[in-house]
Amino acid sequence: MKHAAVLGTGSSMPKRVLTNADLEQMVETSDEWITSRTGIQTRRIAGEGEQTHLLAARAAEKALLMAKISAEEIDLIVVATITPHKIMPSCACFVQSEIGATKAFAFDLNAACSGFLYGLDLADKYILNRPDMKILLIGAENLSARVNWKDRNTCILFGDGAGACVLSSKKDGAGIIDSNLFSDGTLWQLLHMDSPQSLNPDLVEEIIDDSYILMSGKDVFKHAVRAMEDAIKGLLKRHGLSTSDIALMIPHQANIRILNKLVNRLGMPQENVYINVDRYGNTSAASIPIAIDEANRQGKINKGDLLLFCSFGGGFTWGSLLMQW
Ligand code: COA
């Protein structure tokens, strides 16, 4: 059986850097509070020419270049995002047009911070069926457009950016091994964001712009640690593996305290976990592909390495995935 393997990676970050010192001028907070509670020191904020589809397209172009594949050869584009600049057409269709992927079909995937993991699983299923298929999978977000910059509980956490992978089958045995994905819609209220206008204006007396990210931080924290731990342990057990078999874990980058707790419970060496939440904050669906691209370009991933991915996000959605590089 042929599985989806990574042929190339790319990422694109907005130019503007927002520091904790900048946030001290915007809400009642401090660098010390943010750093000690989240590990985040800076995040990137999209400006002119850096909307979701444009960041996505730039990340895609870099991944194509590394894969030595032209945009015209791509069969499918999937963009994992919760912040497309338009609901319709999809962000993926804009990327298709932007990069000239003329023969691809294209659609978006919404699984919040787990979007890229769900996308990897989806790509694997397409490639199992048609091993020569070439898929461009992107995670891209413009969360700064949907953050309430007056709410210190949330505005310190999120950032913008995009990451991409070109996927197809390889002859050398590399590729996705298995995944362990979950959702629980009953807990949606703990982390959510309305559409800008989610009701017919004729039916409501007052339109309340409730389109910001809303979160019950402590509940999300507790669920995130437990859920990712279970998803990882279940997946490793299924394959008779332990954390010592993992060359590198690339988790969703939400918060350093969540990650430290998770890593302690798994008994994993800290140096085998890729972390960039300090520089970018939580970029939702973009966080895993940005981290993959950075780790890849820094030479932290080698051929044959066993990689472990995990994520947790709104929905709730969560899971883990194993891949041989
Ligand atoms: N600066 C200073 N004080 C802040 C603050 C900020 N940016 N944000 C909140 N506070 C205050 C609160 O108002 C509260 O004050 P009070 O005790 O006077 O009411 C106090 O700090 C403690 O708030 P609390 O919510 O208990 O903090 P916490 O220790 O739970 O940390 C989070 C808050 C958000 C950092 C933490 O809950 C968290 O990381 N949750 C997970 C978030 C996440 O990763 N979400 C995305 C998952 S994909």
CSV table of C-alpha atoms and ligand atoms in Angstrom, one decimal:
chain,number,residue,atom,x,y,z
A,1,MET,CA,0.0,0.0,0.0
A,2,LYS,CA,1.3,3.5,-0.9
A,3,HIS,CA,0.9,6.2,1.7
A,4,ALA,CA,1.1,10.0,1.6
A,5,ALA,CA,4.7,11.2,2.1
A,6,VAL,CA,6.1,14.8,2.2
A,7,LEU,CA,7.9,15.9,-1.0
A,8,GLY,CA,8.4,19.5,0.0
A,9,THR,CA,7.6,22.0,2.7
A,10,GLY,CA,7.1,25.8,2.9
A,11,SER,CA,5.9,28.5,5.1
A,12,SER,CA,5.1,32.2,5.0
A,13,MET,CA,4.9,34.6,7.9
A,14,PRO,CA,3.6,38.2,8.0
A,15,LYS,CA,6.3,40.8,8.4
A,16,ARG,CA,4.8,42.6,11.4
A,17,VAL,CA,6.0,41.4,14.8
A,18,LEU,CA,3.8,42.1,17.8
A,19,THR,CA,5.7,41.8,21.1
A,20,ASN,CA,4.4,41.4,24.6
A,21,ALA,CA,5.7,44.9,25.3
A,22,ASP,CA,3.4,46.1,22.4
A,23,LEU,CA,0.5,44.3,24.1
A,24,GLU,CA,1.2,46.0,27.4
A,25,GLN,CA,0.2,49.2,25.6
A,26,MET,CA,-3.0,47.7,24.4
A,27,VAL,CA,-4.5,45.9,27.4
A,28,GLU,CA,-3.8,45.5,31.1
A,29,THR,CA,-1.1,42.8,30.9
A,30,SER,CA,2.6,42.3,31.3
A,31,ASP,CA,5.4,40.5,29.5
A,32,GLU,CA,6.0,38.5,32.7
A,33,TRP,CA,2.3,37.3,32.9
A,34,ILE,CA,2.2,36.4,29.2
A,35,THR,CA,5.5,34.6,29.2
A,36,SER,CA,5.0,32.7,32.4
A,37,ARG,CA,1.4,31.6,31.5
A,38,THR,CA,1.9,30.9,27.8
A,39,GLY,CA,5.5,30.9,26.8
A,40,ILE,CA,4.6,33.4,24.0
A,41,GLN,CA,6.9,36.3,23.4
A,42,THR,CA,6.0,37.5,19.9
A,43,ARG,CA,3.4,36.8,17.2
A,44,ARG,CA,3.1,37.8,13.6
A,45,ILE,CA,0.2,40.1,12.4
A,46,ALA,CA,-1.0,40.1,8.8
A,47,GLY,CA,-1.2,43.4,7.0
A,48,GLU,CA,-1.8,44.6,3.4
A,49,GLY,CA,-1.0,41.8,0.9
A,50,GLU,CA,-0.9,39.2,3.6
A,51,GLN,CA,-4.5,37.9,3.7
A,52,THR,CA,-5.0,34.2,4.4
A,53,HIS,CA,-5.0,33.1,0.7
A,54,LEU,CA,-1.8,35.2,0.0
A,55,LEU,CA,0.1,33.8,2.9
A,56,ALA,CA,-1.1,30.3,1.8
A,57,ALA,CA,0.0,30.8,-1.8
A,58,ARG,CA,3.5,32.0,-0.7
A,59,ALA,CA,3.9,29.0,1.6
A,60,ALA,CA,2.7,26.7,-1.3
A,61,GLU,CA,5.2,28.2,-3.8
A,62,LYS,CA,8.1,27.4,-1.4
A,63,ALA,CA,6.9,23.9,-0.8
A,64,LEU,CA,6.5,23.3,-4.6
A,65,LEU,CA,10.0,24.6,-5.2
A,66,MET,CA,11.5,22.2,-2.6
A,67,ALA,CA,9.4,19.3,-4.1
A,68,LYS,CA,10.6,20.3,-7.6
A,69,ILE,CA,7.0,20.1,-8.8
A,70,SER,CA,5.2,22.7,-10.8
A,71,ALA,CA,1.8,24.1,-9.8
A,72,GLU,CA,0.3,22.6,-13.0
A,73,GLU,CA,1.1,19.1,-11.7
A,74,ILE,CA,-0.9,19.5,-8.5
A,75,ASP,CA,-4.2,17.4,-8.5
A,76,LEU,CA,-5.7,18.6,-5.3
A,77,ILE,CA,-5.4,21.7,-3.0
A,78,VAL,CA,-6.8,21.5,0.5
A,79,VAL,CA,-6.5,24.6,2.8
A,80,ALA,CA,-7.1,24.0,6.5
A,81,THR,CA,-8.3,27.3,7.9
A,82,ILE,CA,-10.9,28.9,10.2
A,83,THR,CA,-10.1,32.4,8.9
A,84,PRO,CA,-10.5,32.4,5.2
A,85,HIS,CA,-10.7,36.0,3.8
A,86,LYS,CA,-14.0,35.0,2.1
A,87,ILE,CA,-16.5,32.2,3.0
A,88,MET,CA,-17.0,31.6,-0.7
A,89,PRO,CA,-15.1,30.9,-2.8
A,90,SER,CA,-12.9,28.8,-0.7
A,91,CYS,CA,-9.4,29.9,0.3
A,92,ALA,CA,-8.1,26.8,-1.7
A,93,CYS,CA,-9.7,28.2,-4.9
A,94,PHE,CA,-7.9,31.5,-4.4
A,95,VAL,CA,-4.6,29.7,-3.9
A,96,GLN,CA,-5.3,27.7,-7.0
A,97,SER,CA,-5.7,30.9,-9.0
A,98,GLU,CA,-2.8,32.6,-7.3
A,99,ILE,CA,-0.2,29.9,-8.1
A,100,GLY,CA,-1.7,28.7,-11.4
A,101,ALA,CA,-2.5,25.1,-10.3
A,102,THR,CA,-4.8,24.8,-13.4
A,103,LYS,CA,-5.7,21.1,-13.1
A,104,ALA,CA,-6.3,20.9,-9.4
A,105,PHE,CA,-9.6,20.7,-7.6
A,106,ALA,CA,-9.7,22.7,-4.4
A,107,PHE,CA,-11.5,23.0,-1.2
A,108,ASP,CA,-11.2,24.2,2.5
A,109,LEU,CA,-11.3,22.1,5.6
A,110,ASN,CA,-12.4,23.4,9.0
A,111,ALA,CA,-11.3,21.4,12.0
A,112,ALA,CA,-9.8,24.5,13.9
A,113,CYS,CA,-6.4,23.8,15.3
A,114,SER,CA,-6.6,20.1,14.2
A,115,GLY,CA,-7.2,21.1,10.6
A,116,PHE,CA,-3.8,20.2,9.2
A,117,LEU,CA,-3.7,16.9,11.0
A,118,TYR,CA,-7.2,16.0,9.6
A,119,GLY,CA,-5.8,17.2,6.2
A,120,LEU,CA,-2.9,14.8,6.4
A,121,ASP,CA,-5.2,12.0,7.1
A,122,LEU,CA,-7.5,13.0,4.2
A,123,ALA,CA,-4.5,13.3,1.8
A,124,ASP,CA,-3.4,9.8,2.9
A,125,LYS,CA,-6.8,8.3,1.9
A,126,TYR,CA,-6.7,10.0,-1.5
A,127,ILE,CA,-3.1,8.7,-2.1
A,128,LEU,CA,-4.0,5.1,-1.0
A,129,ASN,CA,-6.6,5.2,-3.7
A,130,ARG,CA,-4.4,6.9,-6.3
A,131,PRO,CA,-0.7,6.8,-5.4
A,132,ASP,CA,0.5,9.1,-8.2
A,133,MET,CA,-1.8,11.9,-7.0
A,134,LYS,CA,0.0,15.2,-6.0
A,135,ILE,CA,-1.6,17.1,-3.2
A,136,LEU,CA,-0.9,20.5,-1.8
A,137,LEU,CA,-2.0,20.7,1.8
A,138,ILE,CA,-1.9,24.1,3.5
A,139,GLY,CA,-2.7,25.4,6.9
A,140,ALA,CA,-3.2,29.2,6.8
A,141,GLU,CA,-4.7,31.7,9.3
A,142,ASN,CA,-5.4,35.3,9.8
A,143,LEU,CA,-6.6,35.0,13.4
A,144,SER,CA,-5.6,38.6,14.3
A,145,ALA,CA,-8.7,39.7,12.2
A,146,ARG,CA,-10.9,37.7,14.5
A,147,VAL,CA,-9.4,38.4,17.9
A,148,ASN,CA,-11.0,40.9,20.3
A,149,TRP,CA,-8.0,43.2,20.9
A,150,LYS,CA,-9.7,44.5,24.1
A,151,ASP,CA,-9.9,41.0,25.6
A,152,ARG,CA,-6.7,40.2,27.4
A,153,ASN,CA,-7.8,36.6,28.0
A,154,THR,CA,-7.5,35.8,24.3
A,155,CYS,CA,-5.7,38.6,22.4
A,156,ILE,CA,-2.3,37.6,23.8
A,157,LEU,CA,-2.5,34.0,22.4
A,158,PHE,CA,-3.0,34.1,18.7
A,159,GLY,CA,-1.0,35.0,15.6
A,160,ASP,CA,-1.1,34.7,11.8
A,161,GLY,CA,0.9,32.6,9.2
A,162,ALA,CA,0.8,29.8,6.8
A,163,GLY,CA,2.6,26.5,6.2
A,164,ALA,CA,2.3,24.0,3.3
A,165,CYS,CA,3.3,20.4,2.4
A,166,VAL,CA,3.4,18.8,-1.1
A,167,LEU,CA,2.3,15.2,-0.6
A,168,SER,CA,2.5,12.1,-2.8
A,169,SER,CA,3.6,8.5,-2.5
A,170,LYS,CA,7.3,7.6,-2.4
A,171,LYS,CA,9.1,4.4,-3.3
A,172,ASP,CA,11.3,4.4,-0.2
A,173,GLY,CA,8.7,3.4,2.3
A,174,ALA,CA,8.3,7.0,3.7
A,175,GLY,CA,4.8,8.2,4.5
A,176,ILE,CA,1.9,8.4,6.9
A,177,ILE,CA,1.6,5.3,9.1
A,178,ASP,CA,-1.6,5.8,11.0
A,179,SER,CA,-3.7,8.4,12.7
A,180,ASN,CA,-6.0,8.6,15.8
A,181,LEU,CA,-8.5,11.5,15.3
A,182,PHE,CA,-11.4,12.6,17.5
A,183,SER,CA,-14.1,15.3,17.8
A,184,ASP,CA,-16.6,16.2,20.5
A,185,GLY,CA,-19.2,18.8,19.4
A,186,THR,CA,-20.9,18.8,22.8
A,187,LEU,CA,-18.1,20.9,24.2
A,188,TRP,CA,-18.2,23.6,21.4
A,189,GLN,CA,-19.0,26.4,23.8
A,190,LEU,CA,-15.6,26.2,25.5
A,191,LEU,CA,-13.8,27.5,22.4
A,192,HIS,CA,-15.7,29.1,19.5
A,193,MET,CA,-16.1,31.9,17.1
A,194,ASP,CA,-19.4,32.9,15.3
A,195,SER,CA,-19.7,33.8,11.7
A,196,PRO,CA,-19.6,37.6,11.3
A,197,GLN,CA,-23.4,37.4,11.0
A,198,SER,CA,-24.9,34.0,11.7
A,199,LEU,CA,-28.7,34.8,11.6
A,200,ASN,CA,-31.0,36.3,9.0
A,201,PRO,CA,-31.1,40.0,9.9
A,202,ASP,CA,-34.9,39.9,9.5
A,203,LEU,CA,-35.2,37.4,12.3
A,204,VAL,CA,-33.3,39.3,15.0
A,205,GLU,CA,-33.9,42.6,16.6
A,206,GLU,CA,-30.3,43.4,17.1
A,207,ILE,CA,-27.2,42.1,15.3
A,208,ILE,CA,-24.6,41.4,17.9
A,209,ASP,CA,-21.1,41.2,16.5
A,210,ASP,CA,-20.0,38.1,18.4
A,211,SER,CA,-17.5,37.1,15.8
A,212,TYR,CA,-14.5,37.1,18.0
A,213,ILE,CA,-12.7,34.0,19.4
A,214,LEU,CA,-14.3,33.1,22.7
A,215,MET,CA,-12.6,30.7,25.1
A,216,SER,CA,-12.8,29.2,28.5
A,217,GLY,CA,-9.1,29.0,29.0
A,218,LYS,CA,-8.9,26.7,32.0
A,219,ASP,CA,-11.3,24.2,30.6
A,220,VAL,CA,-9.5,24.1,27.2
A,221,PHE,CA,-6.2,23.7,29.0
A,222,LYS,CA,-7.4,20.6,31.0
A,223,HIS,CA,-9.1,18.9,28.0
A,224,ALA,CA,-6.2,19.6,25.7
A,225,VAL,CA,-3.6,17.9,27.9
A,226,ARG,CA,-5.7,14.8,28.6
A,227,ALA,CA,-7.1,14.4,25.1
A,228,MET,CA,-3.7,14.7,23.3
A,229,GLU,CA,-2.1,12.3,25.8
A,230,ASP,CA,-4.8,9.7,25.2
A,231,ALA,CA,-4.7,10.1,21.4
A,232,ILE,CA,-0.9,9.7,21.4
A,233,LYS,CA,-0.8,6.7,23.8
A,234,GLY,CA,-3.6,5.0,21.9
A,235,LEU,CA,-1.8,5.4,18.6
A,236,LEU,CA,1.6,4.3,19.9
A,237,LYS,CA,0.1,1.2,21.6
A,238,ARG,CA,-1.7,0.2,18.4
A,239,HIS,CA,1.7,0.0,16.7
A,240,GLY,CA,3.7,-1.5,19.6
A,241,LEU,CA,5.8,1.7,19.9
A,242,SER,CA,6.9,3.9,22.8
A,243,THR,CA,7.9,7.5,22.9
A,244,SER,CA,11.5,6.5,22.8
A,245,ASP,CA,10.9,5.4,19.2
A,246,ILE,CA,10.0,8.9,18.1
A,247,ALA,CA,12.7,11.0,16.6
A,248,LEU,CA,10.7,14.3,16.8
A,249,MET,CA,7.3,15.2,18.0
A,250,ILE,CA,5.7,18.2,16.3
A,251,PRO,CA,2.7,19.3,18.3
A,252,HIS,CA,0.2,22.0,17.6
A,253,GLN,CA,1.7,25.1,19.2
A,254,ALA,CA,-0.9,26.6,21.5
A,255,ASN,CA,0.8,27.2,24.8
A,256,ILE,CA,4.1,26.1,26.4
A,257,ARG,CA,2.5,25.0,29.6
A,258,ILE,CA,0.1,22.7,27.8
A,259,LEU,CA,3.1,21.2,25.9
A,260,ASN,CA,5.3,20.9,29.0
A,261,LYS,CA,2.6,19.1,30.8
A,262,LEU,CA,1.9,16.8,27.9
A,263,VAL,CA,5.6,16.0,27.4
A,264,ASN,CA,6.0,15.2,31.1
A,265,ARG,CA,3.1,12.9,31.1
A,266,LEU,CA,4.4,11.1,28.0
A,267,GLY,CA,7.9,10.9,29.6
A,268,MET,CA,9.4,12.3,26.4
A,269,PRO,CA,12.8,14.1,26.3
A,270,GLN,CA,12.1,17.9,25.8
A,271,GLU,CA,14.8,18.0,23.1
A,272,ASN,CA,12.7,15.6,20.9
A,273,VAL,CA,9.8,18.1,20.8
A,274,TYR,CA,9.8,21.0,18.2
A,275,ILE,CA,8.7,24.3,19.8
A,276,ASN,CA,8.1,27.7,18.1
A,277,VAL,CA,5.1,29.0,20.1
A,278,ASP,CA,7.4,31.5,21.7
A,279,ARG,CA,7.9,33.3,18.3
A,280,TYR,CA,4.5,32.8,16.6
A,281,GLY,CA,1.9,32.2,19.3
A,282,ASN,CA,-1.1,30.0,18.4
A,283,THR,CA,-1.6,30.1,14.6
A,284,SER,CA,-4.3,27.4,14.7
A,285,ALA,CA,-4.3,25.2,11.6
A,286,ALA,CA,-1.1,26.8,10.4
A,287,SER,CA,1.0,25.9,13.4
A,288,ILE,CA,1.9,22.3,12.6
A,289,PRO,CA,2.9,22.9,8.9
A,290,ILE,CA,4.9,26.0,9.9
A,291,ALA,CA,6.8,23.9,12.5
A,292,ILE,CA,7.3,21.1,10.0
A,293,ASP,CA,8.8,23.5,7.5
A,294,GLU,CA,11.1,25.1,10.1
A,295,ALA,CA,12.3,21.8,11.5
A,296,ASN,CA,12.9,20.5,8.0
A,297,ARG,CA,14.9,23.5,6.9
A,298,GLN,CA,16.9,23.5,10.1
A,299,GLY,CA,17.9,19.8,9.4
A,300,LYS,CA,16.1,18.5,12.4
A,301,ILE,CA,14.2,15.9,10.4
A,302,ASN,CA,16.2,13.1,8.7
A,303,LYS,CA,15.2,10.5,6.2
A,304,GLY,CA,13.6,7.5,7.9
A,305,ASP,CA,12.8,9.4,11.1
A,306,LEU,CA,9.6,8.5,12.9
A,307,LEU,CA,7.6,11.7,13.5
A,308,LEU,CA,4.7,12.1,15.8
A,309,PHE,CA,2.1,15.0,15.4
A,310,CYS,CA,-0.7,16.0,17.8
A,311,SER,CA,-3.2,18.7,18.0
A,312,PHE,CA,-6.2,20.0,19.9
A,313,GLY,CA,-8.7,22.7,19.0
A,314,GLY,CA,-12.2,24.1,18.7
A,315,GLY,CA,-14.9,21.6,18.2
A,316,PHE,CA,-13.4,20.1,20.2
A,317,THR,CA,-11.2,18.4,17.6
A,318,TRP,CA,-8.0,16.5,18.5
A,319,GLY,CA,-5.8,13.7,17.5
A,320,SER,CA,-2.3,12.3,16.8
A,321,LEU,CA,-0.6,11.0,13.6
A,322,LEU,CA,2.5,9.0,12.9
A,323,MET,CA,4.7,9.4,9.9
A,324,GLN,CA,7.9,8.0,8.6
A,325,TRP,CA,10.0,10.8,6.9
B,1,COA,N1,-2.6,39.6,31.5
B,1,COA,C1,-2.8,39.7,32.9
B,1,COA,N2,-3.8,39.1,33.5
B,1,COA,C2,-4.6,38.3,32.8
B,1,COA,C3,-4.5,38.1,31.5
B,1,COA,C4,-3.5,38.8,30.8
B,1,COA,N3,-3.3,38.7,29.5
B,1,COA,N4,-5.5,37.3,31.0
B,1,COA,C5,-6.2,36.9,32.1
B,1,COA,N5,-5.7,37.5,33.2
B,1,COA,C6,-6.1,37.5,34.6
B,1,COA,C7,-7.5,37.0,34.7
B,1,COA,O1,-8.4,38.0,34.5
B,1,COA,C8,-7.5,36.4,36.1
B,1,COA,O2,-7.7,37.5,37.0
B,1,COA,P1,-8.7,37.4,38.3
B,1,COA,O3,-8.0,36.3,39.1
B,1,COA,O4,-8.5,38.7,38.9
B,1,COA,O5,-10.0,37.1,37.7
B,1,COA,C9,-6.1,35.9,36.3
B,1,COA,O6,-5.3,36.5,35.3
B,1,COA,C10,-6.1,34.4,36.2
B,1,COA,O7,-6.8,34.0,35.0
B,1,COA,P2,-7.0,32.6,34.6
B,1,COA,O8,-7.9,32.5,33.4
B,1,COA,O9,-7.2,31.7,35.8
B,1,COA,O10,-5.5,32.3,34.1
B,1,COA,P3,-4.9,30.9,33.7
B,1,COA,O11,-3.8,30.5,34.6
B,1,COA,O12,-5.9,29.8,33.4
B,1,COA,O13,-4.2,31.3,32.3
B,1,COA,C11,-4.6,31.0,29.9
B,1,COA,C12,-5.0,31.7,31.2
B,1,COA,C13,-5.5,31.5,28.8
B,1,COA,C14,-3.2,31.4,29.6
B,1,COA,C15,-4.7,29.5,30.2
B,1,COA,O14,-5.9,29.1,30.7
B,1,COA,C16,-4.5,28.7,28.9
B,1,COA,O15,-3.4,28.7,28.4
B,1,COA,N6,-5.5,28.0,28.4
B,1,COA,C17,-5.5,27.3,27.1
B,1,COA,C18,-5.6,28.3,26.0
B,1,COA,C19,-5.4,27.7,24.7
B,1,COA,O16,-4.3,27.3,24.4
B,1,COA,N7,-6.3,27.8,23.8
B,1,COA,C20,-6.2,27.3,22.4
B,1,COA,C21,-6.2,25.9,22.4
B,1,COA,S1,-6.1,25.3,20.7
